[in-house]
XYZ file of C-alpha atoms in Angstrom:
708
model
C 96.711 45.817 112.389
C 100.449 45.833 112.504
C 100.269 43.721 115.771
C 98.109 40.887 113.708
C 100.556 41.154 110.530
C 103.863 40.955 112.397
C 102.598 37.929 114.203
C 102.200 36.512 110.538
C 105.690 37.137 109.837
C 106.821 33.634 110.302
C 109.960 32.063 107.942
C 110.832 28.226 108.530
C 113.712 26.638 106.943
C 112.884 23.328 105.789
C 115.315 20.816 107.491
C 115.948 17.485 105.398
C 115.084 14.567 107.332
C 118.324 12.950 106.418
C 120.706 13.785 109.382
C 123.872 14.213 107.449
C 122.121 16.538 104.902
C 120.484 18.325 107.695
C 123.847 19.169 109.424
C 125.035 20.384 105.988
C 121.996 22.715 105.638
C 122.449 24.247 109.169
C 126.108 24.417 108.647
C 125.584 26.300 105.284
C 122.825 28.600 106.307
C 123.501 31.549 108.534
C 121.464 34.215 110.680
C 122.029 37.710 111.485
C 120.580 39.943 113.866
C 121.744 43.663 114.240
C 121.571 46.519 116.588
C 121.210 49.910 114.401
C 124.363 51.320 115.154
C 126.506 48.949 112.869
C 126.967 45.809 115.470
C 125.424 42.648 115.192
C 125.260 39.115 116.352
C 125.706 36.263 113.651
C 126.410 32.708 113.382
C 126.055 29.560 111.203
C 122.051 28.025 112.253
C 124.172 25.111 113.447
C 125.577 27.373 116.303
C 129.021 26.627 115.357
C 130.995 29.511 113.761
C 132.352 28.801 110.021
C 133.606 32.618 109.251
C 136.146 34.657 110.785
C 133.291 37.207 110.959
C 130.662 35.379 113.184
C 130.289 36.537 116.542
C 127.427 36.214 119.387
C 128.311 39.878 119.957
C 130.431 41.884 117.556
C 130.147 45.304 118.908
C 129.948 48.691 117.400
C 132.754 50.802 119.270
C 133.675 54.449 118.622
C 136.849 55.212 116.191
C 139.542 54.019 115.771
C 138.442 50.735 117.275
C 135.116 50.251 114.912
C 133.703 46.806 114.988
C 135.015 44.437 117.690
C 134.221 40.618 118.046
C 133.385 40.799 121.872
C 131.641 37.057 122.338
C 132.521 34.709 119.450
C 130.676 31.567 121.082
C 128.389 30.298 123.386
C 128.624 26.280 124.116
C 125.076 24.887 124.914
C 124.591 21.651 127.237
C 121.044 20.378 128.173
C 120.836 17.811 130.923
C 117.479 16.432 131.925
C 116.221 13.020 133.222
C 119.718 11.779 133.533
C 120.685 12.414 130.172
C 123.093 14.989 128.855
C 123.062 16.251 125.265
C 125.280 18.980 123.589
C 123.228 21.645 121.588
C 126.155 22.986 119.866
C 130.310 22.831 119.859
C 132.306 23.120 123.426
C 135.804 21.597 122.846
C 135.561 22.686 119.031
C 133.286 25.299 118.297
C 133.874 25.734 114.641
C 133.710 24.325 111.597
C 131.347 21.199 111.464
C 128.372 19.670 113.510
C 127.974 16.014 114.323
C 124.849 14.281 112.434
C 123.483 13.247 115.915
C 123.773 16.796 117.468
C 122.219 18.215 114.230
C 119.183 15.847 114.703
C 118.359 17.790 117.924
C 117.506 20.924 116.351
C 113.715 20.393 114.911
C 112.744 23.667 114.157
C 114.430 26.940 112.793
C 112.047 29.890 112.259
C 112.180 33.736 112.036
C 109.446 35.167 114.027
C 109.152 38.895 112.988
C 112.576 38.842 111.679
C 114.021 37.527 114.812
C 115.762 34.016 114.977
C 114.203 30.818 116.888
C 115.183 27.629 117.463
C 113.735 24.269 118.722
C 116.057 21.742 120.215
C 114.315 18.307 120.894
C 115.905 15.286 122.468
C 114.444 12.278 124.888
C 111.248 14.193 125.220
C 112.907 17.451 126.335
C 112.313 20.232 124.192
C 114.232 23.739 124.390
C 113.463 26.926 122.650
C 116.159 29.325 122.089
C 115.851 33.119 121.142
C 118.486 35.643 120.105
C 117.704 39.677 120.173
C 120.062 42.699 120.098
C 118.408 45.712 121.931
C 118.287 48.684 119.561
C 121.509 50.888 119.562
C 122.797 48.840 122.159
C 125.936 46.754 122.154
C 124.091 43.899 124.059
C 122.641 40.730 123.073
C 120.154 38.495 124.736
C 120.306 34.713 124.464
C 116.964 33.426 125.983
C 116.224 29.816 126.411
C 112.416 28.111 127.590
C 112.058 24.635 128.663
C 108.931 23.745 126.619
C 108.497 19.684 127.505
C 110.198 17.299 129.925
C 110.630 17.242 133.443
C 109.818 20.041 135.658
C 113.491 21.129 135.595
C 116.824 20.837 133.509
C 120.266 22.048 133.969
C 121.275 24.077 130.988
C 125.102 24.434 130.670
C 126.396 27.706 129.146
C 130.585 27.905 128.142
C 131.079 31.695 126.860
C 134.254 31.505 124.495
C 136.063 34.831 123.533
C 138.753 36.175 121.244
C 138.554 39.907 121.225
C 139.398 41.124 117.876
C 138.578 43.295 115.170
C 135.974 41.802 113.085
C 138.356 41.769 109.799
C 141.433 40.190 111.996
C 142.704 36.954 111.101
C 141.569 34.173 113.408
C 144.781 33.487 114.487
C 146.202 36.613 115.539
C 147.359 35.449 119.029
C 148.814 32.210 117.745
C 152.123 33.100 119.323
C 150.617 35.137 122.572
C 148.739 32.387 124.649
C 145.327 33.587 125.185
C 145.312 32.549 128.582
C 147.479 35.360 129.644
C 145.652 37.931 127.747
C 142.036 38.133 129.444
C 141.205 39.045 133.364
C 138.087 37.557 134.581
C 136.165 38.813 137.685
C 132.869 38.126 139.271
C 130.746 40.414 141.531
C 127.437 38.994 142.898
C 125.690 38.436 139.572
C 127.795 40.025 137.105
C 131.132 38.720 135.605
C 133.592 40.550 133.520
C 135.787 39.631 130.905
C 138.201 42.250 130.257
C 142.050 42.872 128.315
C 144.459 46.035 128.824
C 143.784 48.974 126.990
C 141.016 50.667 125.681
C 138.546 47.876 125.059
C 135.424 48.349 127.213
C 134.954 44.722 129.276
C 132.455 42.126 128.386
C 130.103 41.731 131.054
C 127.868 38.803 131.313
C 124.965 37.838 133.693
C 122.331 35.347 133.888
C 118.464 36.299 134.214
C 115.337 34.503 135.041
C 116.957 31.275 136.553
C 115.682 29.372 139.753
C 119.533 28.734 140.590
C 122.754 29.821 138.946
C 126.388 28.973 139.809
C 129.336 29.746 137.653
C 132.002 26.971 137.766
C 135.423 28.390 137.178
C 137.267 26.816 134.446
C 139.651 28.640 132.441
C 141.143 27.181 129.308
C 142.174 27.486 125.535
C 139.492 25.578 123.308
C 142.174 25.528 120.071
C 142.240 24.212 116.831
C 138.986 25.585 116.029
C 138.103 25.332 111.885
C 136.401 28.258 109.926
C 135.583 26.411 106.709
C 134.077 29.508 104.999
C 137.440 31.232 105.517
C 139.307 28.117 104.245
C 137.327 28.233 101.077
C 138.074 31.920 100.564
C 141.804 31.461 100.629
C 142.548 33.016 104.484
C 143.766 31.723 107.528
C 141.176 29.355 108.799
C 142.388 27.963 111.951
C 142.224 29.908 115.574
C 141.682 29.484 119.157
C 139.231 31.009 121.779
C 139.268 31.493 125.480
C 136.745 30.750 128.340
C 136.732 31.320 131.823
C 134.523 28.299 132.970
C 130.769 27.884 132.616
C 127.316 28.489 134.046
C 124.896 26.001 135.604
C 121.450 27.421 134.906
C 118.508 25.295 136.549
C 115.403 26.086 134.186
C 111.897 25.580 135.265
C 109.098 24.280 132.562
C 107.811 27.164 130.753
C 109.809 29.644 132.488
C 112.524 31.997 130.309
C 116.265 32.509 131.062
C 118.372 34.406 129.523
C 122.229 34.877 129.106
C 122.791 38.920 128.756
C 126.354 39.695 127.125
C 126.992 43.438 126.754
C 130.081 46.031 126.461
C 127.462 48.924 127.946
C 127.808 50.176 131.372
C 126.538 48.165 134.245
C 123.262 50.646 134.329
C 122.478 50.679 130.570
C 122.690 46.635 130.742
C 120.449 46.541 133.738
C 118.017 48.927 132.737
C 115.708 46.598 130.712
C 115.259 43.123 131.314
C 115.035 40.036 128.818
C 111.429 40.181 128.650
C 110.902 44.379 128.595
C 113.718 44.072 125.684
C 111.970 41.814 123.816
C 108.469 43.537 123.885
C 110.110 46.665 123.159
C 111.826 45.632 120.035
C 108.842 43.902 119.133
C 106.890 46.977 119.104
C 109.636 48.856 117.220
C 109.390 46.021 114.828
C 105.366 46.304 114.446
C 106.357 50.120 113.871
C 108.509 49.699 111.284
C 105.829 47.485 109.190
C 102.947 49.549 109.952
C 104.960 53.105 108.424
C 106.169 51.325 105.128
C 103.840 52.070 102.278
C 100.806 49.865 101.874
C 102.184 47.599 98.901
C 105.064 46.661 101.452
C 102.914 45.710 103.958
C 101.844 42.050 102.735
C 104.110 39.059 104.208
C 107.144 39.152 101.797
C 107.202 43.210 101.654
C 106.915 43.116 105.402
C 109.794 40.599 105.633
C 111.728 42.821 103.193
C 110.954 46.086 105.347
C 112.590 44.343 108.364
C 115.676 43.295 106.170
C 115.870 46.907 105.180
C 116.257 47.894 108.763
C 119.309 46.032 109.251
C 121.342 48.435 106.984
C 119.932 51.668 108.064
C 122.341 52.602 111.052
C 123.854 55.850 113.185
C 127.324 55.229 113.060
C 128.293 55.124 116.588
C 131.926 55.530 115.817
C 131.744 59.009 113.741
C 131.370 61.241 116.785
C 132.250 64.616 114.694
C 129.585 63.818 112.075
C 127.387 63.014 115.050
C 128.224 66.387 116.869
C 127.695 68.484 113.839
C 124.312 66.773 112.788
C 123.042 67.327 116.278
C 123.829 71.067 116.148
C 122.148 71.332 112.953
C 119.180 69.502 114.399
C 119.467 66.066 112.682
C 120.719 62.884 113.395
C 123.163 61.331 111.401
C 122.473 58.201 109.481
C 124.168 55.816 106.728
C 123.627 52.569 105.379
C 125.889 49.620 105.983
C 126.400 48.079 102.442
C 126.485 44.569 103.727
C 126.897 41.960 106.076
C 129.550 40.759 107.400
C 132.459 42.844 106.198
C 131.093 45.864 104.103
C 130.913 49.654 106.156
C 129.126 52.478 104.169
C 129.725 52.849 100.818
C 128.470 55.793 98.830
C 127.570 53.890 95.576
C 125.495 51.292 97.346
C 123.657 53.955 99.657
C 122.604 55.895 96.659
C 121.290 53.023 95.146
C 119.707 51.521 97.934
C 118.196 54.838 99.451
C 114.631 54.368 97.624
C 113.918 50.807 98.830
C 115.656 51.093 102.077
C 114.247 54.091 103.531
C 111.328 55.362 101.320
C 109.518 52.233 100.549
C 109.862 51.712 104.309
C 108.214 55.114 105.396
C 111.690 56.488 106.665
C 111.790 59.729 104.866
C 113.480 61.631 107.432
C 116.166 59.353 107.577
C 116.809 59.405 103.757
C 116.808 63.328 104.024
C 119.587 62.467 107.064
C 121.616 60.442 104.732
C 121.817 62.922 101.968
C 122.629 65.629 103.922
C 125.606 63.671 105.321
C 126.954 62.628 102.100
C 126.577 66.305 100.431
C 128.481 67.633 103.281
C 131.276 65.073 102.271
C 131.284 66.138 98.402
C 134.909 67.197 97.464
C 135.974 68.545 94.191
C 132.507 67.392 92.714
C 132.748 63.830 94.132
C 130.717 62.239 97.322
C 132.909 59.306 99.107
C 132.941 55.923 97.752
C 133.217 54.346 101.364
C 134.058 55.153 104.652
C 136.758 52.488 106.206
C 135.681 51.202 109.430
C 137.190 52.573 112.239
C 137.946 56.074 110.189
C 136.061 59.179 110.041
C 137.627 60.043 106.495
C 136.143 59.092 103.114
C 137.953 57.675 100.138
C 136.676 59.373 96.684
C 137.949 56.781 94.147
C 134.531 56.228 92.340
C 133.201 57.788 88.658
C 129.458 56.754 89.682
C 128.386 57.056 92.943
C 128.111 61.045 92.624
C 125.578 60.598 89.750
C 123.679 57.968 91.517
C 123.385 60.802 93.904
C 121.055 62.863 92.138
C 119.032 59.677 91.338
C 118.620 59.312 94.934
C 117.658 63.034 95.297
C 115.214 62.753 93.016
C 113.550 59.681 94.327
C 113.581 61.285 97.690
C 111.724 64.772 96.563
C 109.316 62.713 94.178
C 108.406 60.910 96.978
C 108.314 63.740 99.848
C 107.976 66.997 98.053
C 110.418 68.364 100.292
C 111.569 71.558 98.456
C 113.434 72.518 101.513
C 116.101 69.811 101.061
C 116.170 69.947 97.325
C 117.106 74.095 97.329
C 119.748 72.718 100.013
C 121.214 70.242 97.891
C 120.898 72.105 94.736
C 123.835 74.250 95.046
C 125.932 70.993 95.645
C 124.723 69.324 92.593
C 125.447 72.361 90.331
C 129.208 72.519 91.620
C 129.192 68.725 90.896
C 128.036 69.079 87.331
C 130.394 72.155 86.898
C 133.528 69.856 88.278
C 132.517 66.937 86.050
C 132.713 69.607 83.007
C 135.694 71.136 83.977
C 137.307 67.706 84.954
C 138.209 66.138 88.549
C 140.124 63.495 89.830
C 140.673 60.041 88.604
C 140.405 61.340 84.780
C 136.831 62.135 85.312
C 135.604 64.908 83.240
C 133.794 65.903 79.919
C 135.482 65.244 76.762
C 134.552 68.499 74.666
C 134.697 66.630 71.435
C 131.362 64.780 72.210
C 130.008 65.914 75.566
C 130.401 62.513 76.920
C 131.673 61.672 80.009
C 134.928 59.891 80.564
C 136.669 58.419 83.685
C 139.915 56.081 84.371
C 143.130 56.587 86.030
C 146.123 53.960 86.289
C 145.491 51.225 89.194
C 142.127 52.357 90.034
C 138.671 50.968 89.613
C 135.998 53.827 89.744
C 132.684 51.984 88.258
C 130.490 49.510 90.425
C 132.609 46.515 88.602
C 135.229 47.426 90.965
C 137.124 44.023 91.538
C 141.049 44.528 92.244
C 143.491 42.076 93.888
C 147.198 42.692 93.990
C 147.172 45.684 92.241
C 145.365 43.994 89.499
C 142.079 45.731 88.340
C 139.920 43.109 86.995
C 137.235 45.447 84.650
C 138.990 48.884 84.421
C 136.693 50.338 81.906
C 138.945 53.007 81.477
C 137.072 55.620 78.793
C 133.565 56.169 78.548
C 131.318 53.350 80.182
C 127.556 52.914 78.848
C 126.156 53.542 82.434
C 128.319 56.420 83.491
C 127.001 58.224 80.652
C 123.386 57.145 80.933
C 123.372 58.568 84.764
C 125.192 61.491 83.635
C 122.312 62.601 80.811
C 119.867 61.506 83.705
C 121.561 63.948 85.906
C 121.617 66.935 83.773
C 117.778 66.724 82.698
C 116.853 66.322 86.457
C 118.970 69.305 87.745
C 117.520 71.221 84.529
C 114.214 70.550 85.711
C 114.794 71.814 89.274
C 116.079 75.080 88.075
C 113.156 75.601 85.655
C 111.011 75.114 88.710
C 112.127 77.003 91.388
C 114.348 79.532 89.732
C 112.016 79.938 86.639
C 111.635 79.367 82.824
C 114.714 79.333 80.976
C 117.144 78.836 83.906
C 118.155 75.496 82.968
C 118.300 75.972 79.430
C 122.126 75.588 79.042
C 121.909 72.252 80.861
C 119.210 71.442 78.544
C 121.582 71.990 75.441
C 124.153 70.184 76.992
C 122.032 67.199 77.398
C 120.470 67.358 73.977
C 124.246 67.052 72.752
C 124.927 64.186 75.008
C 121.735 62.400 73.716
C 122.950 62.646 70.263
C 126.674 61.577 70.849
C 125.166 58.502 72.996
C 122.903 57.416 70.399
C 125.688 57.574 67.802
C 128.466 56.419 69.308
C 127.462 53.529 71.648
C 125.225 51.630 69.353
C 126.947 48.475 67.741
C 125.310 47.631 64.623
C 126.598 44.660 64.295
C 125.657 43.219 67.715
C 122.344 44.674 68.038
C 123.107 46.275 71.325
C 125.132 48.731 73.084
C 129.000 49.027 73.735
C 130.053 48.527 77.484
C 132.909 51.199 77.052
C 133.907 53.292 74.158
C 136.986 55.187 73.345
C 139.217 52.477 75.991
C 141.664 50.201 76.063
C 141.150 47.995 74.022
C 138.919 50.423 71.865
C 135.100 49.323 71.948
C 135.108 45.840 73.227
C 131.581 44.547 72.151
C 131.003 42.750 75.588
C 127.545 41.872 76.329
C 127.115 43.571 79.863
C 124.059 44.355 81.854
C 125.307 47.840 82.153
C 123.430 48.680 78.882
C 120.233 48.492 80.593
C 120.400 52.041 82.534
C 120.375 53.791 79.333
C 116.544 52.613 79.189
C 115.990 52.047 83.132
C 116.650 55.396 84.437
C 114.060 58.627 84.794
C 115.455 60.162 81.575
C 116.373 57.160 79.015
C 119.216 58.355 77.045
C 119.012 55.486 74.652
C 116.373 56.316 71.503
C 112.927 54.469 71.849
C 113.628 52.707 68.653
C 116.431 50.519 70.024
C 114.891 49.843 73.585
C 113.554 46.524 72.322
C 116.673 45.186 70.886
C 118.617 45.771 74.117
C 115.770 44.547 76.249
C 115.647 41.265 74.254
C 119.457 40.555 74.611
C 119.607 41.402 78.333
C 116.513 38.992 78.722
C 117.950 36.106 76.105
C 121.920 36.200 77.690
C 121.877 37.987 80.830
C 118.388 37.364 82.944
C 118.531 35.003 85.682
C 115.713 33.846 88.338
C 117.758 35.917 90.898
C 119.326 39.156 88.986
C 121.432 39.921 85.815
C 124.547 38.055 84.961
C 127.660 40.700 84.872
C 128.882 39.223 81.701
C 127.040 37.126 79.285
C 127.998 33.336 78.845
C 130.334 33.020 75.633
C 132.233 36.131 76.467
C 135.942 35.923 76.698
C 136.921 35.661 80.610
C 133.092 34.444 81.146
C 133.249 33.069 84.788
C 130.477 30.675 85.921
C 131.054 30.333 89.520
C 132.182 32.787 92.390
C 134.299 30.724 94.214
C 137.879 30.089 95.439
C 140.887 32.404 96.703
C 140.746 36.224 96.453
C 142.198 36.292 93.328
C 139.732 33.572 92.086
C 136.896 35.230 93.456
C 137.812 38.668 92.092
C 138.505 37.476 88.747
C 134.843 36.149 88.630
C 133.082 39.370 90.445
C 131.871 40.961 87.616
C 133.018 38.316 84.664
C 129.628 36.360 84.690
C 128.544 36.398 88.532
C 125.100 37.318 89.051
C 124.069 40.438 90.876
C 120.728 40.569 92.751
C 120.295 44.339 92.772
C 120.196 44.583 88.953
C 116.863 43.220 88.813
C 115.375 46.424 89.985
C 116.636 48.244 86.814
C 115.897 45.152 84.628
C 112.240 45.796 85.768
C 112.089 49.300 85.248
C 113.261 48.896 81.881
C 110.796 46.381 81.184
C 107.807 48.428 82.703
C 108.926 51.295 80.398
C 109.110 48.935 77.287
C 105.616 47.045 78.688
C 103.813 49.498 80.927
C 100.867 47.147 81.223
C 102.682 43.941 82.490
C 102.635 44.590 86.132
C 102.183 40.816 86.383
C 104.925 39.633 84.220
C 107.551 42.077 85.717
C 106.164 40.599 89.033
C 107.017 37.155 88.066
C 110.944 38.091 87.603
C 110.961 38.685 91.412
C 110.291 35.196 92.205
C 113.698 33.606 92.303
C 114.535 36.764 94.403
C 111.952 36.269 97.054
C 112.624 32.633 96.770
C 116.194 33.009 98.271
C 115.094 34.578 101.535
C 115.253 31.039 103.166
C 118.676 30.340 101.894
C 122.271 31.225 102.816
C 121.342 34.361 105.085
C 117.635 33.369 106.539
C 115.349 36.254 106.168
C 117.930 38.372 103.985
C 119.006 38.364 100.333
C 122.843 37.500 99.401
C 125.366 39.724 97.617
C 125.911 37.692 94.589
C 124.878 34.009 92.834
C 126.758 31.652 90.557
C 126.258 32.527 87.024
C 124.741 29.335 86.219
C 122.433 26.713 87.603
C 121.553 26.351 90.635
C 123.193 29.901 91.137
C 124.159 29.308 94.630
C 124.360 32.420 96.753
C 127.864 33.676 97.481
C 129.522 36.866 98.666
C 127.960 38.649 102.005
C 124.791 36.949 103.306
C 122.975 40.275 103.364
C 123.376 43.093 100.917
C 121.683 46.326 101.173
C 121.002 46.825 97.754
C 119.926 43.145 96.833
C 117.241 43.757 100.092
C 116.291 47.415 98.620
C 115.826 46.748 94.855
C 113.719 43.525 95.465
C 111.548 45.533 97.717
C 111.016 48.538 95.739
C 110.629 46.150 92.472
C 107.980 44.461 95.007
C 106.325 47.756 95.604
C 106.406 48.636 91.803
C 104.996 45.499 90.601
C 102.596 44.997 93.357
C 98.609 44.432 92.109
C 96.816 47.498 91.226
C 94.298 47.117 94.215
C 93.721 48.160 97.656
C 95.769 46.072 100.121
C 93.776 43.728 102.345
C 93.228 45.037 105.977
C 92.870 43.005 108.890
C 89.478 42.955 110.162
C 89.768 45.344 113.166
C 91.346 47.895 110.946
C 88.506 47.771 108.566
C 86.077 48.141 111.432
C 87.271 51.459 112.374
C 87.643 52.486 108.847
C 83.857 51.859 108.573
C 83.025 53.513 111.929
C 84.947 56.672 110.813
C 83.466 56.632 107.355
C 80.069 56.334 109.180
C 80.844 59.499 111.627
């Protein structure tokens, strides 16, 4: 069943016939492969670098190094029948691709979530695949001669600039790259190294009839990174290359460039064919472990996309050691690729979709226990910076989302042991919120509503800040914070009643009643017919139309009285809903921005001032189905634009944000955890109320079992 289902997962990029349009599409669409420890391989479909974050091998190294770009680019050239053709850049590896070169790329697709290219020139067709073995800082780039003469010469030129993945591309402008690197060769193994603690980059060729290395060390200068230019960053950099491999290929036989930061025995443990088969089997098991509603083609693609975000953080040695001592294994969630680390808020919102819809219940428990360990003064960490073991706690909502994640986990698994382990932590969190904790977070005794805010901090999910400017501070009492607070109180009240007996949660129930009464009295704006976004803030009671009000309906315990649901749902549908999520601010409101574009200040000014967030489609569908419980078909249609986005920007995954007006261009991260998680969760929730079709072999197995 799983094997056949995975084989059906082929997603093709529709390439324009016009060569110039094809070149643009190949430059503007990106691919991503990950290794389960935070490392990745990613670039444009054209094979040229357009971001500083691109790299064929971005390794996840122990702290304090973090993620390092170890192999930036591999220049590719094919010679057959007396004709030599560049498959991507060599003298210039970034920025653009010639229309003639783009025309040689005749097919780009994902097979089981992994990228495949086909190049065709003068009767010669080459296939290329890229794979990262799970939990290794290694990458395999495999080539196969499909048509043409019996043999062809493939030239591969590795190019490097060892640096942190966030570092500027011009960091060595005043220190010539050629003086930085040492290159050594021993038999078939080649190494590029630098002084210091970084491991060497090891290179070898597998499967070739004949291979030779031609030393030609030089700097490849003036490489342009157009995405960085559009984002207002340094966009010209240099790479260093030691020379190139000349690889003789035979038709229908695979040759592979292996690049690795692992020790040699690990690097050689499996050959390319074995590694590919292992990864295919791992992916089959991922799909087969998911809930049945996630095993159709769209669901399975989202399951594989989800896998990219769940990692064992290689750098956090202390956490890993502590978890192992307790019989656990540390897990966390990368919030987005390329530049996010693990964020508490994103993790708690994403947990249900990424783990519980994919059958990774045990990993969900690991994640919850890891974050519970880091609770300090009633707060969970907002984020762990890359290269650091210490969390930052500047968040008012991540901790409240923790209750929501625990509820989803317990509902799915029935794991009372983990619930009882978490309950003291959750009671401590409530105590600190009632008494008051950092950043002005605490209950206002006048109305029992939760307030938050500290000068210079952005504490809600609308957290843009640049040069000290907090774009949407939302100090006061935000609507979703109080919806989450009410939800948390009633969740814990129910667990106390269940575990400790009747009456154990009475105090929390009474507090929740007071929150409910105050919320409905204070947040309803009679004039506009929807909810205030923030009350008791500065400026007071701005009647901005934002999506945060949807959480007053969508959560397990809706804090908004039922008579007002339809009004809120209607205004969100009319002013905020788009095919790819909800706008963060309605058109026509002060400071509305239609596009998320430009330098950092321009982008942050638009980040939550109109920009569409795909993850909000999940709460929207939750609220819709609460109000229209029989409309699964209608709710599923809200996902059409989201699933349609799987072929744009980052192929096979979903972007962070989109412009607020048509054509709703994707922006931000090419792959965002909560975008994928909430679309997958909603896909499962809106699935047709029928049994998922099984493959004939499986149906036969079931029929035989029933007969027996």
